[in-house]
Amino acid sequence: MAGGLVALLDDVAALARLAAASIDDVGAATGKATAKAAGVVIDDAAVTPQYVRGLAAERELPIIKRIAVGSLRNKLLIILPIALLLSQFLPWLLTPILMLGGCYLSYEAAHKIWGALFGHGDDHAAAEDEPRDEDTVVSGAVRTDLILSAEIMVIALDTIAAEGFWSRLIILAVVAVVITIVVYGVVALIVKMDDIGLKLADGSTGFVEKFGRGLVKGMPKVMSVLSVVGTAAMLWVGGHILLVGIDELGFHPIYELVHHGEEAVRGVAGIGGVLAWIVNTLASAIIGAIVGVLIVLAQLGISKVLAKRATAAK
């Protein structure tokens, strides 16, 4: 009897160790998957505050909460099941889908840069001036989030493709929840930073007052920097996805060229690893910029053709 009890305790202990190891593996894989999607996360955090611009201050947090709930619904109820089914039954589709996402990220970044340099056109300006209600804001933000969330989840899935089905399910669910909390927590903080600064400035003196006024003055600059960082991150991530994807589909020269460039600087004492990362990042960003600009030009060309046909039809 005692021997049976000891054997049972040994089995329980072994199972506990196995569970702990599995949790560690899941945690490590979750961290890796989340880090790989960081570029899209930065852009998501940079884009979302724009949706509450011009709305009543007391409605900002409720709207962000509604968008966050919609984002989580996108990830868990729509994207996660589709991604798992694809990875289980059509894993060869992941690379092409990921590359489509890379093209989209490159296009979005190039479109922002193009707009900053040459303007978006009258239609865009008119859309900015239209009055907005909460339901319209939330539905538009959730639709945009569906694309960004899909890219985040596919990037994460590609990182953990070698894991078992249940591990992939748990990791992707954790990634979905963690990224949603982080992104919309940061967004809420950014949106309310002005109000926090005003309260500190109005109700305090000395350093606290100066700090509050500094927050109010500094937030527009922070948003500008965040927007630039998000655009650069999209070029980098989108270009890197395309670089790796092209190699995986069988066209190796571009990837090999970049790899040779990395190896050429990797031997530099003390900073070789950093230089190799910079080479890869710059090459990825250049690829993303080229692809993004080509798509923007194609879009502009198609728009002109459609506009001419519409004019001729009248």
mmCIF file of C-alpha atoms in Angstrom:
data_model
loop_
_atom_site.group_PDB
_atom_site.id
_atom_site.type_symbol
_atom_site.label_atom_id
_atom_site.label_comp_id
_atom_site.label_asym_id
_atom_site.label_seq_id
_atom_site.Cartn_x
_atom_site.Cartn_y
_atom_site.Cartn_z
ATOM 1 C CA MET A 1 0.000 0.000 0.000
ATOM 2 C CA ALA A 2 2.779 2.377 1.042
ATOM 3 C CA GLY A 3 4.730 1.410 -2.080
ATOM 4 C CA GLY A 4 1.738 2.182 -4.266
ATOM 5 C CA LEU A 5 1.339 5.565 -2.589
ATOM 6 C CA VAL A 6 4.997 6.405 -3.126
ATOM 7 C CA ALA A 7 4.740 5.392 -6.791
ATOM 8 C CA LEU A 8 1.637 7.553 -7.157
ATOM 9 C CA LEU A 9 3.434 10.512 -5.567
ATOM 10 C CA ASP A 10 6.370 9.966 -7.922
ATOM 11 C CA ASP A 11 4.004 10.000 -10.893
ATOM 12 C CA VAL A 12 2.344 13.178 -9.631
ATOM 13 C CA ALA A 13 5.743 14.814 -9.142
ATOM 14 C CA ALA A 14 6.813 13.789 -12.658
ATOM 15 C CA LEU A 15 3.603 15.198 -14.113
ATOM 16 C CA ALA A 16 4.118 18.415 -12.161
ATOM 17 C CA ARG A 17 7.659 18.754 -13.524
ATOM 18 C CA LEU A 18 6.394 18.072 -17.043
ATOM 19 C CA ALA A 19 3.645 20.667 -16.654
ATOM 20 C CA ALA A 20 6.122 23.206 -15.318
ATOM 21 C CA ALA A 21 8.463 22.563 -18.245
ATOM 22 C CA SER A 22 5.561 22.916 -20.663
ATOM 23 C CA ILE A 23 4.567 26.216 -19.071
ATOM 24 C CA ASP A 24 8.153 27.434 -19.388
ATOM 25 C CA ASP A 25 8.219 26.398 -23.052
ATOM 26 C CA VAL A 26 4.900 28.106 -23.707
ATOM 27 C CA GLY A 27 6.098 31.231 -21.911
ATOM 28 C CA ALA A 28 9.334 31.355 -23.893
ATOM 29 C CA ALA A 29 7.536 30.756 -27.195
ATOM 30 C CA THR A 30 4.928 33.399 -26.301
ATOM 31 C CA GLY A 31 7.651 35.949 -25.599
ATOM 32 C CA LYS A 32 9.395 35.129 -28.885
ATOM 33 C CA ALA A 33 6.175 35.338 -30.873
ATOM 34 C CA THR A 34 5.205 38.637 -29.233
ATOM 35 C CA ALA A 35 8.641 40.150 -29.880
ATOM 36 C CA LYS A 36 8.536 39.095 -33.548
ATOM 37 C CA ALA A 37 5.258 41.004 -33.986
ATOM 38 C CA ALA A 38 6.588 44.128 -32.250
ATOM 39 C CA GLY A 39 6.727 46.223 -35.427
ATOM 40 C CA VAL A 40 3.015 45.812 -36.073
ATOM 41 C CA VAL A 41 2.253 46.381 -32.387
ATOM 42 C CA ILE A 42 4.088 49.720 -32.453
ATOM 43 C CA ASP A 43 2.122 50.828 -35.479
ATOM 44 C CA ASP A 44 -1.145 49.678 -33.890
ATOM 45 C CA ALA A 45 -0.360 51.758 -30.803
ATOM 46 C CA ALA A 46 0.522 54.749 -32.986
ATOM 47 C CA VAL A 47 -2.602 54.542 -35.162
ATOM 48 C CA THR A 48 -5.339 53.959 -32.571
ATOM 49 C CA PRO A 49 -5.173 57.324 -30.678
ATOM 50 C CA GLN A 50 -6.130 59.069 -33.923
ATOM 51 C CA TYR A 51 -9.615 57.516 -33.734
ATOM 52 C CA VAL A 52 -10.592 59.504 -30.636
ATOM 53 C CA ARG A 53 -9.156 62.787 -31.858
ATOM 54 C CA GLY A 54 -11.779 65.529 -31.779
ATOM 55 C CA LEU A 55 -14.235 63.590 -29.605
ATOM 56 C CA ALA A 56 -15.356 64.526 -26.091
ATOM 57 C CA ALA A 57 -12.608 63.880 -23.516
ATOM 58 C CA GLU A 58 -14.940 61.953 -21.190
ATOM 59 C CA ARG A 59 -15.756 59.500 -23.991
ATOM 60 C CA GLU A 60 -12.147 58.722 -24.951
ATOM 61 C CA LEU A 61 -11.578 55.835 -22.518
ATOM 62 C CA PRO A 62 -14.997 54.192 -23.116
ATOM 63 C CA ILE A 63 -14.338 54.281 -26.870
ATOM 64 C CA ILE A 64 -10.859 52.799 -26.445
ATOM 65 C CA LYS A 65 -12.376 50.070 -24.273
ATOM 66 C CA ARG A 66 -14.921 49.236 -26.989
ATOM 67 C CA ILE A 67 -12.167 49.112 -29.620
ATOM 68 C CA ALA A 68 -10.053 46.875 -27.347
ATOM 69 C CA VAL A 69 -12.955 44.461 -26.868
ATOM 70 C CA GLY A 70 -13.512 44.405 -30.631
ATOM 71 C CA SER A 71 -9.798 43.774 -31.169
ATOM 72 C CA LEU A 72 -9.798 40.846 -28.741
ATOM 73 C CA ARG A 73 -12.900 39.443 -30.454
ATOM 74 C CA ASN A 74 -11.130 39.735 -33.807
ATOM 75 C CA LYS A 75 -8.123 37.815 -32.534
ATOM 76 C CA LEU A 76 -9.826 35.065 -30.523
ATOM 77 C CA LEU A 77 -13.057 34.410 -32.435
ATOM 78 C CA ILE A 78 -12.075 35.087 -36.051
ATOM 79 C CA ILE A 79 -8.326 35.031 -36.632
ATOM 80 C CA LEU A 80 -7.252 32.348 -34.140
ATOM 81 C CA PRO A 81 -9.538 29.542 -35.458
ATOM 82 C CA ILE A 82 -8.671 30.319 -39.094
ATOM 83 C CA ALA A 83 -4.936 30.486 -38.346
ATOM 84 C CA LEU A 84 -4.990 27.184 -36.450
ATOM 85 C CA LEU A 85 -6.918 25.417 -39.212
ATOM 86 C CA LEU A 86 -4.485 26.674 -41.830
ATOM 87 C CA SER A 87 -1.439 25.664 -39.791
ATOM 88 C CA GLN A 88 -2.929 22.219 -39.166
ATOM 89 C CA PHE A 89 -4.182 21.345 -42.651
ATOM 90 C CA LEU A 90 -2.608 23.826 -45.113
ATOM 91 C CA PRO A 91 0.705 24.880 -43.536
ATOM 92 C CA TRP A 92 2.218 25.652 -46.967
ATOM 93 C CA LEU A 93 -0.202 28.592 -47.244
ATOM 94 C CA LEU A 94 1.304 30.383 -44.238
ATOM 95 C CA THR A 95 4.308 31.773 -46.113
ATOM 96 C CA PRO A 96 2.257 33.278 -49.002
ATOM 97 C CA ILE A 97 -0.276 34.683 -46.518
ATOM 98 C CA LEU A 98 2.539 36.111 -44.421
ATOM 99 C CA MET A 99 4.049 37.695 -47.533
ATOM 100 C CA LEU A 100 0.701 39.275 -48.422
ATOM 101 C CA GLY A 101 0.735 40.761 -44.943
ATOM 102 C CA GLY A 102 4.293 41.969 -45.556
ATOM 103 C CA CYS A 103 3.115 43.670 -48.746
ATOM 104 C CA TYR A 104 0.275 45.297 -46.824
ATOM 105 C CA LEU A 105 2.630 46.597 -44.112
ATOM 106 C CA SER A 106 5.036 47.920 -46.751
ATOM 107 C CA TYR A 107 2.159 49.594 -48.569
ATOM 108 C CA GLU A 108 0.808 51.197 -45.393
ATOM 109 C CA ALA A 109 4.233 52.617 -44.529
ATOM 110 C CA ALA A 110 4.860 53.844 -48.085
ATOM 111 C CA HIS A 111 1.349 55.336 -48.214
ATOM 112 C CA LYS A 112 2.037 57.327 -45.040
ATOM 113 C CA ILE A 113 5.347 58.590 -46.391
ATOM 114 C CA TRP A 114 3.770 59.417 -49.763
ATOM 115 C CA GLY A 115 0.983 61.286 -48.007
ATOM 116 C CA ALA A 116 3.462 63.271 -45.928
ATOM 117 C CA LEU A 117 5.456 64.220 -49.038
ATOM 118 C CA PHE A 118 2.735 64.743 -51.639
ATOM 119 C CA GLY A 119 -0.580 64.785 -49.745
ATOM 120 C CA HIS A 120 -3.410 62.254 -49.789
ATOM 121 C CA GLY A 121 -5.756 64.125 -52.098
ATOM 122 C CA ASP A 122 -9.059 65.952 -51.641
ATOM 123 C CA ASP A 123 -11.072 62.832 -50.839
ATOM 124 C CA HIS A 124 -8.914 62.053 -47.878
ATOM 125 C CA ALA A 125 -9.097 65.616 -46.607
ATOM 126 C CA ALA A 126 -12.866 65.607 -46.963
ATOM 127 C CA ALA A 127 -13.080 62.370 -45.001
ATOM 128 C CA GLU A 128 -11.044 63.927 -42.198
ATOM 129 C CA ASP A 129 -13.508 66.830 -41.936
ATOM 130 C CA GLU A 130 -16.647 64.700 -41.724
ATOM 131 C CA PRO A 131 -18.383 64.575 -38.326
ATOM 132 C CA ARG A 132 -18.007 61.252 -36.544
ATOM 133 C CA ASP A 133 -20.099 59.419 -33.967
ATOM 134 C CA GLU A 134 -18.914 56.747 -31.541
ATOM 135 C CA ASP A 135 -20.369 53.773 -33.391
ATOM 136 C CA THR A 136 -18.740 54.883 -36.641
ATOM 137 C CA VAL A 137 -15.396 55.445 -34.903
ATOM 138 C CA VAL A 138 -15.461 52.059 -33.157
ATOM 139 C CA SER A 139 -16.559 50.082 -36.226
ATOM 140 C CA GLY A 140 -13.890 51.734 -38.386
ATOM 141 C CA ALA A 141 -11.190 51.125 -35.796
ATOM 142 C CA VAL A 142 -12.181 47.475 -35.332
ATOM 143 C CA ARG A 143 -12.127 46.906 -39.109
ATOM 144 C CA THR A 144 -8.617 48.347 -39.330
ATOM 145 C CA ASP A 145 -7.594 46.347 -36.283
ATOM 146 C CA LEU A 146 -8.750 43.142 -37.995
ATOM 147 C CA ILE A 147 -6.012 43.568 -40.596
ATOM 148 C CA LEU A 148 -3.295 44.514 -38.098
ATOM 149 C CA SER A 149 -4.359 41.774 -35.680
ATOM 150 C CA ALA A 150 -4.343 39.191 -38.467
ATOM 151 C CA GLU A 151 -0.782 40.168 -39.317
ATOM 152 C CA ILE A 152 0.265 39.996 -35.653
ATOM 153 C CA MET A 153 -1.272 36.553 -35.219
ATOM 154 C CA VAL A 154 0.168 35.150 -38.454
ATOM 155 C CA ILE A 155 3.643 36.452 -37.558
ATOM 156 C CA ALA A 156 3.301 34.842 -34.135
ATOM 157 C CA LEU A 157 2.022 31.607 -35.674
ATOM 158 C CA ASP A 158 4.938 31.479 -38.105
ATOM 159 C CA THR A 159 7.306 31.787 -35.145
ATOM 160 C CA ILE A 160 5.772 28.792 -33.337
ATOM 161 C CA ALA A 161 4.861 26.654 -36.367
ATOM 162 C CA ALA A 162 6.910 23.727 -35.008
ATOM 163 C CA GLU A 163 4.884 23.534 -31.776
ATOM 164 C CA GLY A 164 2.044 21.049 -31.268
ATOM 165 C CA PHE A 165 -1.578 21.989 -31.920
ATOM 166 C CA TRP A 166 -2.530 22.632 -28.293
ATOM 167 C CA SER A 167 0.671 24.550 -27.639
ATOM 168 C CA ARG A 168 -0.053 26.747 -30.669
ATOM 169 C CA LEU A 169 -3.587 27.316 -29.413
ATOM 170 C CA ILE A 170 -2.433 28.351 -25.930
ATOM 171 C CA ILE A 171 0.445 30.502 -27.188
ATOM 172 C CA LEU A 172 -1.676 32.355 -29.737
ATOM 173 C CA ALA A 173 -4.437 32.932 -27.194
ATOM 174 C CA VAL A 174 -1.900 34.339 -24.728
ATOM 175 C CA VAL A 175 -0.311 36.491 -27.451
ATOM 176 C CA ALA A 176 -3.764 37.817 -28.398
ATOM 177 C CA VAL A 177 -4.642 38.781 -24.827
ATOM 178 C CA VAL A 178 -1.208 40.178 -23.910
ATOM 179 C CA ILE A 179 -0.822 42.273 -27.047
ATOM 180 C CA THR A 180 -4.368 43.636 -26.779
ATOM 181 C CA ILE A 181 -3.835 44.647 -23.142
ATOM 182 C CA VAL A 182 -0.445 46.211 -23.858
ATOM 183 C CA VAL A 183 -1.506 48.081 -26.999
ATOM 184 C CA TYR A 184 -4.750 49.513 -25.667
ATOM 185 C CA GLY A 185 -3.291 50.134 -22.222
ATOM 186 C CA VAL A 186 -0.585 52.238 -23.846
ATOM 187 C CA VAL A 187 -3.165 53.908 -26.097
ATOM 188 C CA ALA A 188 -5.325 54.825 -23.093
ATOM 189 C CA LEU A 189 -2.278 56.267 -21.322
ATOM 190 C CA ILE A 190 -1.259 58.276 -24.386
ATOM 191 C CA VAL A 191 -4.761 59.636 -24.948
ATOM 192 C CA LYS A 192 -5.184 60.757 -21.322
ATOM 193 C CA MET A 193 -1.635 62.075 -20.882
ATOM 194 C CA ASP A 194 -2.748 65.605 -21.744
ATOM 195 C CA ASP A 195 -5.424 65.495 -19.039
ATOM 196 C CA ILE A 196 -2.933 64.096 -16.525
ATOM 197 C CA GLY A 197 -0.527 66.904 -17.383
ATOM 198 C CA LEU A 198 -3.243 69.551 -16.993
ATOM 199 C CA LYS A 199 -4.255 68.231 -13.571
ATOM 200 C CA LEU A 200 -0.644 68.183 -12.405
ATOM 201 C CA ALA A 201 -0.082 71.727 -13.703
ATOM 202 C CA ASP A 202 -3.287 73.200 -12.232
ATOM 203 C CA GLY A 203 -3.179 71.595 -8.796
ATOM 204 C CA SER A 204 0.523 71.759 -7.994
ATOM 205 C CA THR A 205 3.529 74.043 -7.798
ATOM 206 C CA GLY A 206 7.254 73.785 -8.427
ATOM 207 C CA PHE A 207 8.624 70.696 -10.146
ATOM 208 C CA VAL A 208 5.252 68.902 -10.357
ATOM 209 C CA GLU A 209 3.657 71.890 -12.094
ATOM 210 C CA LYS A 210 6.543 72.140 -14.562
ATOM 211 C CA PHE A 211 6.348 68.409 -15.188
ATOM 212 C CA GLY A 212 2.609 68.656 -15.908
ATOM 213 C CA ARG A 213 3.079 71.526 -18.336
ATOM 214 C CA GLY A 214 5.909 69.581 -19.954
ATOM 215 C CA LEU A 215 3.576 66.639 -20.505
ATOM 216 C CA VAL A 216 0.980 68.846 -22.190
ATOM 217 C CA LYS A 217 3.569 70.460 -24.469
ATOM 218 C CA GLY A 218 5.457 67.237 -25.137
ATOM 219 C CA MET A 219 2.625 64.882 -26.099
ATOM 220 C CA PRO A 220 2.231 66.176 -29.684
ATOM 221 C CA LYS A 221 5.951 65.540 -30.199
ATOM 222 C CA VAL A 222 5.653 62.090 -28.624
ATOM 223 C CA MET A 223 2.815 61.248 -31.003
ATOM 224 C CA SER A 224 4.855 62.453 -33.965
ATOM 225 C CA VAL A 225 7.850 60.355 -32.912
ATOM 226 C CA LEU A 226 5.614 57.341 -32.298
ATOM 227 C CA SER A 227 4.106 57.723 -35.760
ATOM 228 C CA VAL A 228 7.564 57.851 -37.371
ATOM 229 C CA VAL A 229 8.740 54.842 -35.370
ATOM 230 C CA GLY A 230 5.600 52.932 -36.334
ATOM 231 C CA THR A 231 6.116 53.706 -40.019
ATOM 232 C CA ALA A 232 9.778 52.646 -39.869
ATOM 233 C CA ALA A 233 8.807 49.484 -38.006
ATOM 234 C CA MET A 234 6.258 48.591 -40.694
ATOM 235 C CA LEU A 235 8.867 49.008 -43.432
ATOM 236 C CA TRP A 236 11.324 46.874 -41.488
ATOM 237 C CA VAL A 237 8.887 44.116 -40.516
ATOM 238 C CA GLY A 238 7.134 44.060 -43.897
ATOM 239 C CA GLY A 239 10.418 43.986 -45.792
ATOM 240 C CA HIS A 240 11.877 41.284 -43.548
ATOM 241 C CA ILE A 241 8.797 39.100 -44.049
ATOM 242 C CA LEU A 242 9.192 39.476 -47.814
ATOM 243 C CA LEU A 243 12.946 38.837 -47.657
ATOM 244 C CA VAL A 244 12.537 35.585 -45.740
ATOM 245 C CA GLY A 245 9.421 34.546 -47.659
ATOM 246 C CA ILE A 246 11.067 34.907 -51.066
ATOM 247 C CA ASP A 247 13.927 32.726 -49.857
ATOM 248 C CA GLU A 248 11.547 30.093 -48.480
ATOM 249 C CA LEU A 249 9.684 29.990 -51.811
ATOM 250 C CA GLY A 250 12.917 29.132 -53.618
ATOM 251 C CA PHE A 251 14.396 32.452 -54.829
ATOM 252 C CA HIS A 252 17.645 32.760 -52.850
ATOM 253 C CA PRO A 253 19.868 35.512 -54.380
ATOM 254 C CA ILE A 254 18.415 38.481 -52.421
ATOM 255 C CA TYR A 255 18.505 36.695 -49.061
ATOM 256 C CA GLU A 256 22.021 35.405 -49.743
ATOM 257 C CA LEU A 257 23.209 38.915 -50.639
ATOM 258 C CA VAL A 258 21.871 40.291 -47.371
ATOM 259 C CA HIS A 259 23.340 37.330 -45.472
ATOM 260 C CA HIS A 260 26.775 37.952 -47.018
ATOM 261 C CA GLY A 261 26.511 41.585 -45.941
ATOM 262 C CA GLU A 262 25.741 40.486 -42.386
ATOM 263 C CA GLU A 263 28.675 38.080 -42.334
ATOM 264 C CA ALA A 264 31.015 40.764 -43.667
ATOM 265 C CA VAL A 265 30.501 42.942 -40.584
ATOM 266 C CA ARG A 266 29.811 40.259 -37.982
ATOM 267 C CA GLY A 267 33.515 39.839 -37.253
ATOM 268 C CA VAL A 268 33.985 43.453 -36.117
ATOM 269 C CA ALA A 269 35.160 43.237 -32.516
ATOM 270 C CA GLY A 270 32.587 44.242 -29.914
ATOM 271 C CA ILE A 271 29.892 45.522 -32.275
ATOM 272 C CA GLY A 272 29.749 42.832 -34.966
ATOM 273 C CA GLY A 273 26.372 41.521 -33.835
ATOM 274 C CA VAL A 274 24.867 45.012 -33.773
ATOM 275 C CA LEU A 275 26.266 45.838 -37.213
ATOM 276 C CA ALA A 276 24.884 42.578 -38.640
ATOM 277 C CA TRP A 277 21.449 43.449 -37.233
ATOM 278 C CA ILE A 278 21.671 46.941 -38.742
ATOM 279 C CA VAL A 279 22.575 45.505 -42.163
ATOM 280 C CA ASN A 280 19.601 43.123 -42.056
ATOM 281 C CA THR A 281 17.256 45.839 -40.804
ATOM 282 C CA LEU A 282 18.295 48.378 -43.444
ATOM 283 C CA ALA A 283 18.068 45.797 -46.216
ATOM 284 C CA SER A 284 14.611 44.753 -45.006
ATOM 285 C CA ALA A 285 13.452 48.374 -44.829
ATOM 286 C CA ILE A 286 14.732 49.056 -48.365
ATOM 287 C CA ILE A 287 12.879 46.013 -49.690
ATOM 288 C CA GLY A 288 9.752 47.125 -47.840
ATOM 289 C CA ALA A 289 10.061 50.651 -49.240
ATOM 290 C CA ILE A 290 10.506 49.417 -52.831
ATOM 291 C CA VAL A 291 7.532 47.060 -52.636
ATOM 292 C CA GLY A 292 5.407 49.639 -50.827
ATOM 293 C CA VAL A 293 6.111 52.405 -53.362
ATOM 294 C CA LEU A 294 5.357 50.056 -56.265
ATOM 295 C CA ILE A 295 1.977 49.211 -54.730
ATOM 296 C CA VAL A 296 1.219 52.899 -54.070
ATOM 297 C CA LEU A 297 2.068 53.765 -57.681
ATOM 298 C CA ALA A 298 -0.096 50.895 -58.925
ATOM 299 C CA GLN A 299 -2.963 52.114 -56.745
ATOM 300 C CA LEU A 300 -2.604 55.677 -58.028
ATOM 301 C CA GLY A 301 -2.516 54.429 -61.618
ATOM 302 C CA ILE A 302 -5.656 52.344 -61.133
ATOM 303 C CA SER A 303 -7.405 55.270 -59.436
ATOM 304 C CA LYS A 304 -6.609 57.559 -62.377
ATOM 305 C CA VAL A 305 -7.897 55.006 -64.890
ATOM 306 C CA LEU A 306 -11.129 54.566 -62.935
ATOM 307 C CA ALA A 307 -11.545 58.326 -62.611
ATOM 308 C CA LYS A 308 -11.126 58.783 -66.394
ATOM 309 C CA ARG A 309 -13.675 56.075 -67.087
ATOM 310 C CA ALA A 310 -16.123 57.623 -64.643
ATOM 311 C CA THR A 311 -15.655 61.019 -66.318
ATOM 312 C CA ALA A 312 -16.089 59.521 -69.782
ATOM 313 C CA ALA A 313 -19.241 57.713 -68.683
ATOM 314 C CA LYS A 314 -20.816 61.019 -67.665
#
